[in-house]
Amino acid sequence: MFRSTLEKNLFLVRNGFGVRNVVKHLTWGTLKNHIIHKGEKPFACSNCDKCFRLRSDLHRRIVIHTGWKPFGCSYCGASFTHQGNLNRHIRHHTGEKPFFCDYCDKRFSENSYLTCHVSTHLREQKIATGIRRHACNECG
């Protein structure tokens, strides 16, 4: 969002923090929260009328307009906007399954598949131990 600390401090002073308060808000996280809280959207897309709170959101929008996908698959030629999406795609070609279950021998190509699978083990544990999250209004 800002190229330097000076640029960030100038932004803070211009937006009502005052010089004394700037020191309190030097971290990116606090500034980001402040921008979201105030509802400011300083980053405008030059291709449409949309404005964004964060530069990264504007970048995503520009990718939509341009169709820029710099990460290409060497197996099939499919292109992706982010390296992580390409990595996930390549695992389908290679059969790599780096995510494994601590409860059984199953392995998964994506963490979300593992998370879903682990929930079945946790559900089984609750049933076996008699733990219920919600009690029945009729029988307790």
PDB file of C-alpha atoms in Angstrom, residues 29-78:
ATOM      1  CA  GLY A  29      -2.090  -4.362  10.575  1.00  0.00           C
ATOM      2  CA  THR A  30      -3.310  -1.386  12.600  1.00  0.00           C
ATOM      3  CA  LEU A  31      -3.366   0.876   9.588  1.00  0.00           C
ATOM      4  CA  LYS A  32      -5.227  -1.737   7.557  1.00  0.00           C
ATOM      5  CA  ASN A  33      -7.830  -2.071  10.322  1.00  0.00           C
ATOM      6  CA  HIS A  34      -8.174   1.705  10.500  1.00  0.00           C
ATOM      7  CA  ILE A  35      -8.784   1.970   6.762  1.00  0.00           C
ATOM      8  CA  ILE A  36     -11.397  -0.777   6.939  1.00  0.00           C
ATOM      9  CA  HIS A  37     -13.012   0.856   9.992  1.00  0.00           C
ATOM     10  CA  LYS A  38     -13.269   4.255   8.304  1.00  0.00           C
ATOM     11  CA  GLY A  39     -14.510   2.664   5.072  1.00  0.00           C
ATOM     12  CA  GLU A  40     -11.887   4.445   2.977  1.00  0.00           C
ATOM     13  CA  LYS A  41     -11.229   3.095  -0.496  1.00  0.00           C
ATOM     14  CA  PRO A  42      -8.201   4.993  -1.792  1.00  0.00           C
ATOM     15  CA  PHE A  43      -7.337   2.606  -4.655  1.00  0.00           C
ATOM     16  CA  ALA A  44      -9.401   3.185  -7.804  1.00  0.00           C
ATOM     17  CA  CYS A  45      -9.469   0.900 -10.824  1.00  0.00           C
ATOM     18  CA  SER A  46      -8.702   2.794 -14.034  1.00  0.00           C
ATOM     19  CA  ASN A  47     -10.807   0.339 -16.084  1.00  0.00           C
ATOM     20  CA  CYS A  48     -14.056   0.663 -14.138  1.00  0.00           C
ATOM     21  CA  ASP A  49     -15.648   2.681 -11.338  1.00  0.00           C
ATOM     22  CA  LYS A  50     -14.729   0.302  -8.510  1.00  0.00           C
ATOM     23  CA  CYS A  51     -12.600   1.484  -5.584  1.00  0.00           C
ATOM     24  CA  PHE A  52     -10.810  -0.685  -3.056  1.00  0.00           C
ATOM     25  CA  ARG A  53      -9.457  -0.412   0.491  1.00  0.00           C
ATOM     26  CA  LEU A  54      -6.300  -2.381  -0.245  1.00  0.00           C
ATOM     27  CA  ARG A  55      -3.830  -2.284  -3.113  1.00  0.00           C
ATOM     28  CA  SER A  56      -3.939  -6.090  -3.290  1.00  0.00           C
ATOM     29  CA  ASP A  57      -7.699  -5.951  -3.948  1.00  0.00           C
ATOM     30  CA  LEU A  58      -7.097  -3.479  -6.781  1.00  0.00           C
ATOM     31  CA  HIS A  59      -4.433  -5.813  -8.182  1.00  0.00           C
ATOM     32  CA  ARG A  60      -6.957  -8.687  -8.211  1.00  0.00           C
ATOM     33  CA  ARG A  61      -9.388  -6.458 -10.096  1.00  0.00           C
ATOM     34  CA  ILE A  62      -6.773  -5.527 -12.694  1.00  0.00           C
ATOM     35  CA  VAL A  63      -6.065  -9.224 -13.231  1.00  0.00           C
ATOM     36  CA  ILE A  64      -9.777  -9.704 -13.980  1.00  0.00           C
ATOM     37  CA  HIS A  65      -9.693  -6.931 -16.596  1.00  0.00           C
ATOM     38  CA  THR A  66      -6.455  -8.018 -18.255  1.00  0.00           C
ATOM     39  CA  GLY A  67      -6.776 -11.787 -17.891  1.00  0.00           C
ATOM     40  CA  TRP A  68      -3.119 -11.855 -16.805  1.00  0.00           C
ATOM     41  CA  LYS A  69      -2.158 -15.376 -15.692  1.00  0.00           C
ATOM     42  CA  PRO A  70       1.625 -15.601 -15.444  1.00  0.00           C
ATOM     43  CA  PHE A  71       1.851 -19.066 -13.862  1.00  0.00           C
ATOM     44  CA  GLY A  72       1.591 -21.813 -16.491  1.00  0.00           C
ATOM     45  CA  CYS A  73       1.353 -25.579 -16.037  1.00  0.00           C
ATOM     46  CA  SER A  74       4.164 -27.476 -17.772  1.00  0.00           C
ATOM     47  CA  TYR A  75       1.941 -30.582 -18.051  1.00  0.00           C
ATOM     48  CA  CYS A  76      -1.152 -29.208 -19.790  1.00  0.00           C
ATOM     49  CA  GLY A  77      -0.581 -25.493 -20.410  1.00  0.00           C
ATOM     50  CA  ALA A  78      -3.310 -24.245 -18.051  1.00  0.00           C
TER      51      ALA A  78
END
